[in-house]
């Protein structure tokens, strides 16, 4: 029976000498939760765990120049007409201006997307997606912005055009399963990647999603996809993993994943969390207007930082960077 080890992450100054550092970052742990399919979780001290915990402890390599000893914010730039909270707002010069503002607000990466992945969204023709994204990326670079840019796409042709325009990272919500040419392209170009879990595609993923064990099923999927990507030539330490909150998951599925996010450090790569303005936040906060879900998004993000998540994908960059700075100062501060 496969065992999974979830570090019980803590932060702050009251750190025992025997504590293990989580992924070279700000978190530490002395105990792990041992998970097995069909059995109740068991908590044991780290030195009693019958397994290799090195994936939990080894420092993560830099990706696109980003170090992972502190948390970062990825700013969302949707150049789409139909994204769920900001569709049609960032076209042409407005896209460049928004990217500049997000960098000024503290974003360390800009995630440019030209195809909405909201529930029920239809697939966009690759050429239309290129027309939306490549000029936007080129304009950001022409404005003198050197901040890493990721292209949020499932399609090799779109990724190639984006990389040519100045993008650095490829972020695929389909886990590199939609277009067989995408992973080889990234390997050939030496582009870091973010691999995400989704059940179904955006058009159908909200139709009665089902899992045997959502936490372990998502973990196993990401583990398998990371192995598949490395087999195709993508360097393992240039991979980021995203559990895909809201992508083919019910409210209960989302909350199960958020409650035990630290499990995903066992993949041995940095973890990205994308929850900004999503429907489950509106449901729990009774806020139907997606644009007003910034405070709820920040709340979930800070809880994720407490589990060691390294990269937060956000619409409201200024809100997140300010909250994270204060969180680091007050919660994760270590006395000298």
Tab-separated table of C-alpha atoms in Angstrom:
chain	number	residue	atom	x	y	z
A	1	UNK	CA	0.000	0.000	0.000
A	2	UNK	CA	1.416	3.371	-1.035
A	3	UNK	CA	2.068	5.792	1.809
A	4	UNK	CA	1.944	9.557	1.414
A	5	UNK	CA	3.668	11.919	3.836
A	6	UNK	CA	2.111	15.302	4.523
A	7	UNK	CA	4.313	17.623	6.576
A	8	UNK	CA	2.485	19.373	9.418
A	9	UNK	CA	3.948	22.755	8.565
A	10	UNK	CA	4.665	25.427	11.133
A	11	UNK	CA	6.172	28.891	10.814
A	12	UNK	CA	7.690	31.374	13.198
A	13	UNK	CA	10.431	31.728	15.764
A	14	UNK	CA	9.523	28.891	18.142
A	15	UNK	CA	11.348	26.310	16.079
A	16	UNK	CA	12.867	23.251	17.784
A	17	UNK	CA	16.460	22.403	16.936
A	18	UNK	CA	15.359	19.055	15.494
A	19	UNK	CA	12.798	20.573	13.107
A	20	UNK	CA	13.207	19.969	9.370
A	21	UNK	CA	13.089	22.876	6.931
A	22	UNK	CA	10.355	22.541	4.323
A	23	UNK	CA	11.660	22.843	0.748
A	24	UNK	CA	14.372	25.336	1.714
A	25	UNK	CA	11.706	27.896	2.588
A	26	UNK	CA	10.144	29.585	5.590
A	27	UNK	CA	8.204	26.602	6.927
A	28	UNK	CA	9.391	23.778	9.119
A	29	UNK	CA	7.987	20.572	10.518
A	30	UNK	CA	8.638	17.986	13.207
A	31	UNK	CA	5.757	15.628	12.365
A	32	UNK	CA	4.097	14.226	9.288
A	33	UNK	CA	0.644	12.886	8.592
A	34	UNK	CA	0.850	9.445	7.004
A	35	UNK	CA	-1.924	8.891	4.464
A	36	UNK	CA	-2.978	5.645	2.797
A	37	UNK	CA	-5.983	4.875	0.653
A	38	UNK	CA	-8.784	3.358	2.680
A	39	UNK	CA	-7.142	4.034	6.059
A	40	UNK	CA	-7.435	6.787	8.623
A	41	UNK	CA	-4.503	9.236	8.686
A	42	UNK	CA	-1.844	8.724	11.348
A	43	UNK	CA	0.465	11.436	12.711
A	44	UNK	CA	4.044	10.446	13.557
A	45	UNK	CA	7.239	12.353	14.259
A	46	UNK	CA	9.375	12.894	11.189
A	47	UNK	CA	12.138	10.660	12.522
A	48	UNK	CA	9.622	7.832	12.924
A	49	UNK	CA	8.286	8.018	9.369
A	50	UNK	CA	9.146	4.886	7.418
A	51	UNK	CA	9.907	6.636	4.182
A	52	UNK	CA	12.216	9.047	2.395
A	53	UNK	CA	11.342	12.633	3.298
A	54	UNK	CA	14.007	14.229	1.097
A	55	UNK	CA	11.405	15.478	-1.407
A	56	UNK	CA	9.903	17.507	1.432
A	57	UNK	CA	13.159	19.019	2.635
A	58	UNK	CA	15.444	19.678	-0.322
A	59	UNK	CA	15.565	23.328	-1.445
A	60	UNK	CA	13.786	24.050	-4.714
A	61	UNK	CA	15.944	25.221	-7.618
A	62	UNK	CA	15.408	28.721	-9.049
A	63	UNK	CA	12.897	28.930	-11.910
A	64	UNK	CA	12.961	31.873	-14.327
A	65	UNK	CA	15.263	33.589	-11.843
A	66	UNK	CA	12.885	33.184	-8.896
A	67	UNK	CA	14.226	31.861	-5.605
A	68	UNK	CA	11.811	30.022	-3.331
A	69	UNK	CA	12.968	30.898	0.172
A	70	UNK	CA	10.053	33.370	0.359
A	71	UNK	CA	6.538	33.410	-1.135
A	72	UNK	CA	5.796	35.154	-4.436
A	73	UNK	CA	2.783	36.564	-6.288
A	74	UNK	CA	2.048	35.811	-9.940
A	75	UNK	CA	-0.126	38.509	-11.499
A	76	UNK	CA	-2.973	37.487	-13.818
A	77	UNK	CA	-3.252	39.221	-17.186
A	78	UNK	CA	-6.244	37.919	-19.121
A	79	UNK	CA	-6.344	39.258	-22.678
A	80	UNK	CA	-9.661	37.515	-23.280
A	81	UNK	CA	-13.150	38.839	-23.972
A	82	UNK	CA	-14.858	36.342	-21.649
A	83	UNK	CA	-12.801	35.518	-18.539
A	84	UNK	CA	-15.075	35.156	-15.518
A	85	UNK	CA	-14.063	38.303	-13.602
A	86	UNK	CA	-12.092	40.567	-15.947
A	87	UNK	CA	-12.949	39.576	-19.498
A	88	UNK	CA	-12.457	42.387	-22.009
A	89	UNK	CA	-10.751	44.729	-19.546
A	90	UNK	CA	-7.151	44.315	-20.704
A	91	UNK	CA	-6.836	44.799	-24.449
A	92	UNK	CA	-4.062	46.602	-26.327
A	93	UNK	CA	-2.429	49.405	-24.350
A	94	UNK	CA	-4.573	48.542	-21.326
A	95	UNK	CA	-2.882	45.128	-21.131
A	96	UNK	CA	0.568	46.684	-21.050
A	97	UNK	CA	-0.477	49.275	-18.489
A	98	UNK	CA	-1.971	46.583	-16.267
A	99	UNK	CA	1.204	44.475	-16.481
A	100	UNK	CA	3.324	47.486	-15.534
A	101	UNK	CA	1.040	48.222	-12.599
A	102	UNK	CA	1.155	44.623	-11.350
A	103	UNK	CA	4.952	44.654	-11.411
A	104	UNK	CA	4.943	47.934	-9.479
A	105	UNK	CA	2.522	46.312	-7.024
A	106	UNK	CA	4.918	43.424	-6.397
A	107	UNK	CA	4.191	40.691	-8.949
A	108	UNK	CA	7.298	38.637	-9.715
A	109	UNK	CA	5.706	36.900	-12.710
A	110	UNK	CA	2.957	37.894	-15.152
A	111	UNK	CA	0.682	35.099	-16.368
A	112	UNK	CA	-0.758	35.996	-19.780
A	113	UNK	CA	-3.799	34.058	-20.968
A	114	UNK	CA	-5.772	34.274	-24.199
A	115	UNK	CA	-8.300	31.494	-23.634
A	116	UNK	CA	-10.824	31.605	-20.827
A	117	UNK	CA	-10.822	28.509	-18.638
A	118	UNK	CA	-13.957	29.408	-16.689
A	119	UNK	CA	-16.496	26.575	-16.359
A	120	UNK	CA	-18.381	26.231	-19.633
A	121	UNK	CA	-15.811	28.119	-21.735
A	122	UNK	CA	-15.351	26.961	-25.313
A	123	UNK	CA	-12.005	26.173	-26.946
A	124	UNK	CA	-10.365	29.102	-28.751
A	125	UNK	CA	-8.772	28.666	-32.178
A	126	UNK	CA	-4.964	28.681	-31.782
A	127	UNK	CA	-4.488	31.548	-34.213
A	128	UNK	CA	-7.018	33.677	-32.339
A	129	UNK	CA	-5.229	32.875	-29.099
A	130	UNK	CA	-1.877	33.832	-30.642
A	131	UNK	CA	-3.341	37.104	-31.891
A	132	UNK	CA	-4.453	37.920	-28.364
A	133	UNK	CA	-1.326	36.883	-26.456
A	134	UNK	CA	1.851	37.275	-28.523
A	135	UNK	CA	1.425	41.011	-29.239
A	136	UNK	CA	0.562	41.628	-25.586
A	137	UNK	CA	3.744	39.884	-24.450
A	138	UNK	CA	5.861	41.724	-27.020
A	139	UNK	CA	4.362	45.043	-25.874
A	140	UNK	CA	5.177	44.275	-22.227
A	141	UNK	CA	8.781	43.580	-23.191
A	142	UNK	CA	8.881	46.737	-25.337
A	143	UNK	CA	7.765	48.706	-22.279
A	144	UNK	CA	10.964	47.632	-20.545
A	145	UNK	CA	9.414	45.083	-18.190
A	146	UNK	CA	11.960	42.320	-17.483
A	147	UNK	CA	9.781	40.410	-15.011
A	148	UNK	CA	9.302	36.760	-16.024
A	149	UNK	CA	6.203	36.114	-18.123
A	150	UNK	CA	4.297	32.846	-18.290
A	151	UNK	CA	1.967	31.942	-21.117
A	152	UNK	CA	-1.230	30.292	-19.915
A	153	UNK	CA	-2.069	27.916	-22.757
A	154	UNK	CA	-2.771	24.310	-23.673
A	155	UNK	CA	-1.466	24.631	-27.228
A	156	UNK	CA	2.045	24.260	-28.655
A	157	UNK	CA	1.580	26.847	-31.412
A	158	UNK	CA	0.451	29.451	-28.888
A	159	UNK	CA	3.322	28.653	-26.547
A	160	UNK	CA	5.865	28.879	-29.373
A	161	UNK	CA	4.595	32.305	-30.444
A	162	UNK	CA	4.603	33.490	-26.837
A	163	UNK	CA	8.160	32.300	-26.222
A	164	UNK	CA	9.227	34.047	-29.425
A	165	UNK	CA	7.562	37.239	-28.156
A	166	UNK	CA	9.426	37.136	-24.852
A	167	UNK	CA	7.635	34.718	-22.512
A	168	UNK	CA	9.715	32.556	-20.191
A	169	UNK	CA	7.401	29.894	-18.709
A	170	UNK	CA	4.570	27.728	-20.062
A	171	UNK	CA	1.589	27.231	-17.723
A	172	UNK	CA	-0.785	24.503	-18.933
A	173	UNK	CA	-4.099	23.989	-17.136
A	174	UNK	CA	-4.503	20.691	-18.993
A	175	UNK	CA	-1.373	19.156	-17.467
A	176	UNK	CA	0.266	18.826	-20.911
A	177	UNK	CA	-2.337	16.299	-22.023
A	178	UNK	CA	-4.264	18.443	-24.532
A	179	UNK	CA	-1.550	18.955	-27.181
A	180	UNK	CA	1.076	16.235	-27.534
A	181	UNK	CA	3.496	18.709	-29.105
A	182	UNK	CA	3.566	21.085	-26.130
A	183	UNK	CA	5.900	19.202	-23.766
A	184	UNK	CA	8.494	18.452	-26.491
A	185	UNK	CA	8.409	22.110	-27.480
A	186	UNK	CA	9.112	23.190	-23.899
A	187	UNK	CA	11.916	20.650	-23.616
A	188	UNK	CA	13.493	21.849	-26.881
A	189	UNK	CA	13.195	25.506	-25.897
A	190	UNK	CA	14.364	24.894	-22.322
A	191	UNK	CA	11.236	26.580	-20.987
A	192	UNK	CA	10.186	25.977	-17.371
A	193	UNK	CA	6.635	24.713	-17.017
A	194	UNK	CA	3.716	24.687	-14.633
A	195	UNK	CA	1.635	21.515	-14.713
A	196	UNK	CA	-1.898	21.679	-13.337
A	197	UNK	CA	-4.540	19.121	-12.482
A	198	UNK	CA	-7.977	19.402	-14.057
A	199	UNK	CA	-10.733	16.828	-14.423
A	200	UNK	CA	-12.245	17.300	-17.865
A	201	UNK	CA	-11.859	20.409	-20.013
A	202	UNK	CA	-13.273	23.869	-19.264
A	203	UNK	CA	-16.406	23.231	-21.312
A	204	UNK	CA	-17.449	20.209	-19.225
A	205	UNK	CA	-15.361	20.115	-16.035
A	206	UNK	CA	-18.180	21.441	-13.839
A	207	UNK	CA	-20.488	18.540	-14.746
A	208	UNK	CA	-20.586	16.242	-11.674
A	209	UNK	CA	-16.836	15.730	-10.980
A	210	UNK	CA	-16.039	12.556	-9.054
A	211	UNK	CA	-12.948	11.187	-7.292
A	212	UNK	CA	-12.157	8.105	-5.246
A	213	UNK	CA	-9.999	10.271	-2.954
A	214	UNK	CA	-9.609	13.799	-4.312
A	215	UNK	CA	-6.417	14.577	-2.369
A	216	UNK	CA	-4.559	11.430	-3.337
A	217	UNK	CA	-6.029	11.272	-6.846
A	218	UNK	CA	-4.789	14.798	-7.626
A	219	UNK	CA	-1.411	14.047	-6.063
A	220	UNK	CA	-1.000	10.847	-8.090
A	221	UNK	CA	-1.999	12.639	-11.280
A	222	UNK	CA	0.578	15.376	-10.764
A	223	UNK	CA	3.245	12.838	-9.849
A	224	UNK	CA	2.532	10.916	-13.060
A	225	UNK	CA	2.515	14.066	-15.176
A	226	UNK	CA	5.838	15.232	-13.727
A	227	UNK	CA	7.326	11.832	-14.570
A	228	UNK	CA	5.906	12.071	-18.104
A	229	UNK	CA	7.345	15.549	-18.587
A	230	UNK	CA	10.806	14.573	-17.400
A	231	UNK	CA	10.690	11.531	-19.700
A	232	UNK	CA	10.154	13.980	-22.580
A	233	UNK	CA	13.206	16.019	-21.649
A	234	UNK	CA	11.888	18.731	-19.325
A	235	UNK	CA	14.245	19.190	-16.399
A	236	UNK	CA	12.543	18.209	-13.147
A	237	UNK	CA	13.747	21.215	-11.180
A	238	UNK	CA	12.157	23.488	-13.803
A	239	UNK	CA	8.636	22.224	-13.078
A	240	UNK	CA	5.988	23.902	-10.903
A	241	UNK	CA	2.861	21.974	-9.833
A	242	UNK	CA	-0.667	23.317	-9.326
A	243	UNK	CA	-3.468	21.215	-7.753
A	244	UNK	CA	-6.033	23.070	-9.878
A	245	UNK	CA	-8.526	24.412	-7.369
A	246	UNK	CA	-11.898	24.795	-9.080
A	247	UNK	CA	-10.991	22.818	-12.191
A	248	UNK	CA	-13.411	19.890	-12.194
A	249	UNK	CA	-13.918	20.025	-8.425
A	250	UNK	CA	-16.853	20.668	-6.143
A	251	UNK	CA	-16.739	22.965	-3.140
A	252	UNK	CA	-16.060	19.944	-0.931
A	253	UNK	CA	-13.216	18.813	-3.213
A	254	UNK	CA	-11.670	22.285	-3.144
A	255	UNK	CA	-11.804	22.498	0.642
A	256	UNK	CA	-10.269	19.043	1.063
A	257	UNK	CA	-7.340	20.066	-1.130
A	258	UNK	CA	-6.887	23.415	0.632
A	259	UNK	CA	-6.987	21.767	4.041
A	260	UNK	CA	-4.079	19.462	3.193
A	261	UNK	CA	-2.128	21.442	0.572
A	262	UNK	CA	1.202	20.640	2.199
A	263	UNK	CA	0.944	17.084	0.860
A	264	UNK	CA	1.960	18.387	-2.571
A	265	UNK	CA	5.445	19.298	-1.352
A	266	UNK	CA	6.084	15.563	-1.629
A	267	UNK	CA	6.230	16.089	-5.405
A	268	UNK	CA	9.587	17.788	-4.849
A	269	UNK	CA	8.753	20.924	-6.890
A	270	UNK	CA	7.413	24.413	-6.073
A	271	UNK	CA	3.654	24.634	-5.618
A	272	UNK	CA	1.429	27.232	-7.294
A	273	UNK	CA	-2.012	27.998	-5.950
A	274	UNK	CA	-4.641	29.696	-8.106
A	275	UNK	CA	-7.798	30.561	-6.152
A	276	UNK	CA	-8.194	34.255	-6.962
A	277	UNK	CA	-11.842	35.388	-7.157
A	278	UNK	CA	-13.078	31.826	-7.753
A	279	UNK	CA	-16.645	30.713	-7.285
A	280	UNK	CA	-16.069	28.817	-4.042
A	281	UNK	CA	-14.885	32.076	-2.435
A	282	UNK	CA	-18.110	33.753	-3.527
A	283	UNK	CA	-20.111	30.844	-2.129
A	284	UNK	CA	-18.419	30.851	1.274
A	285	UNK	CA	-18.267	34.652	1.556
A	286	UNK	CA	-21.731	35.264	0.053
A	287	UNK	CA	-20.222	37.514	-2.613
A	288	UNK	CA	-21.715	37.018	-6.090
A	289	UNK	CA	-19.538	39.721	-7.685
A	290	UNK	CA	-16.216	38.119	-8.625
A	291	UNK	CA	-14.433	41.478	-8.688
A	292	UNK	CA	-15.225	41.940	-4.980
A	293	UNK	CA	-13.665	38.649	-3.857
A	294	UNK	CA	-10.177	40.070	-3.281
A	295	UNK	CA	-10.294	39.873	0.546
A	296	UNK	CA	-11.477	36.264	0.432
A	297	UNK	CA	-8.769	35.439	-2.095
A	298	UNK	CA	-6.146	36.930	0.230
A	299	UNK	CA	-7.499	34.915	3.149
A	300	UNK	CA	-7.092	31.636	1.278
A	301	UNK	CA	-3.650	32.681	0.038
A	302	UNK	CA	-2.368	33.400	3.545
A	303	UNK	CA	-3.654	30.050	4.765
A	304	UNK	CA	-1.741	28.432	1.889
A	305	UNK	CA	1.465	30.252	2.849
A	306	UNK	CA	1.082	28.657	6.270
A	307	UNK	CA	1.375	25.323	4.458
A	308	UNK	CA	4.479	26.441	2.574
A	309	UNK	CA	2.951	27.161	-0.852
A	310	UNK	CA	5.515	29.199	-2.788
A	311	UNK	CA	3.577	30.940	-5.583
A	312	UNK	CA	0.160	32.616	-5.410
A	313	UNK	CA	-1.643	33.447	-8.666
A	314	UNK	CA	-3.734	36.576	-8.146
A	315	UNK	CA	-5.797	39.258	-9.841
A	316	UNK	CA	-5.457	41.761	-6.986
A	317	UNK	CA	-1.674	41.910	-6.768
A	318	UNK	CA	-1.406	44.921	-4.453
A	319	UNK	CA	-3.780	43.356	-1.906
A	320	UNK	CA	-1.821	40.122	-1.903
A	321	UNK	CA	1.675	41.579	-1.712
A	322	UNK	CA	0.730	43.879	1.163
A	323	UNK	CA	-0.953	41.050	3.057
A	324	UNK	CA	1.966	38.701	2.468
A	325	UNK	CA	4.487	41.309	3.644
A	326	UNK	CA	2.577	41.746	6.892
A	327	UNK	CA	2.094	37.999	7.261
A	328	UNK	CA	5.830	37.458	6.898
A	329	UNK	CA	6.606	40.188	9.414
A	330	UNK	CA	4.113	39.034	12.044
A	331	UNK	CA	3.713	35.285	11.594
A	332	UNK	CA	6.754	33.933	9.800
A	333	UNK	CA	9.283	36.234	11.503
A	334	UNK	CA	12.241	34.455	13.081
A	335	UNK	CA	14.190	36.166	15.841
A	336	UNK	CA	17.918	36.623	15.193
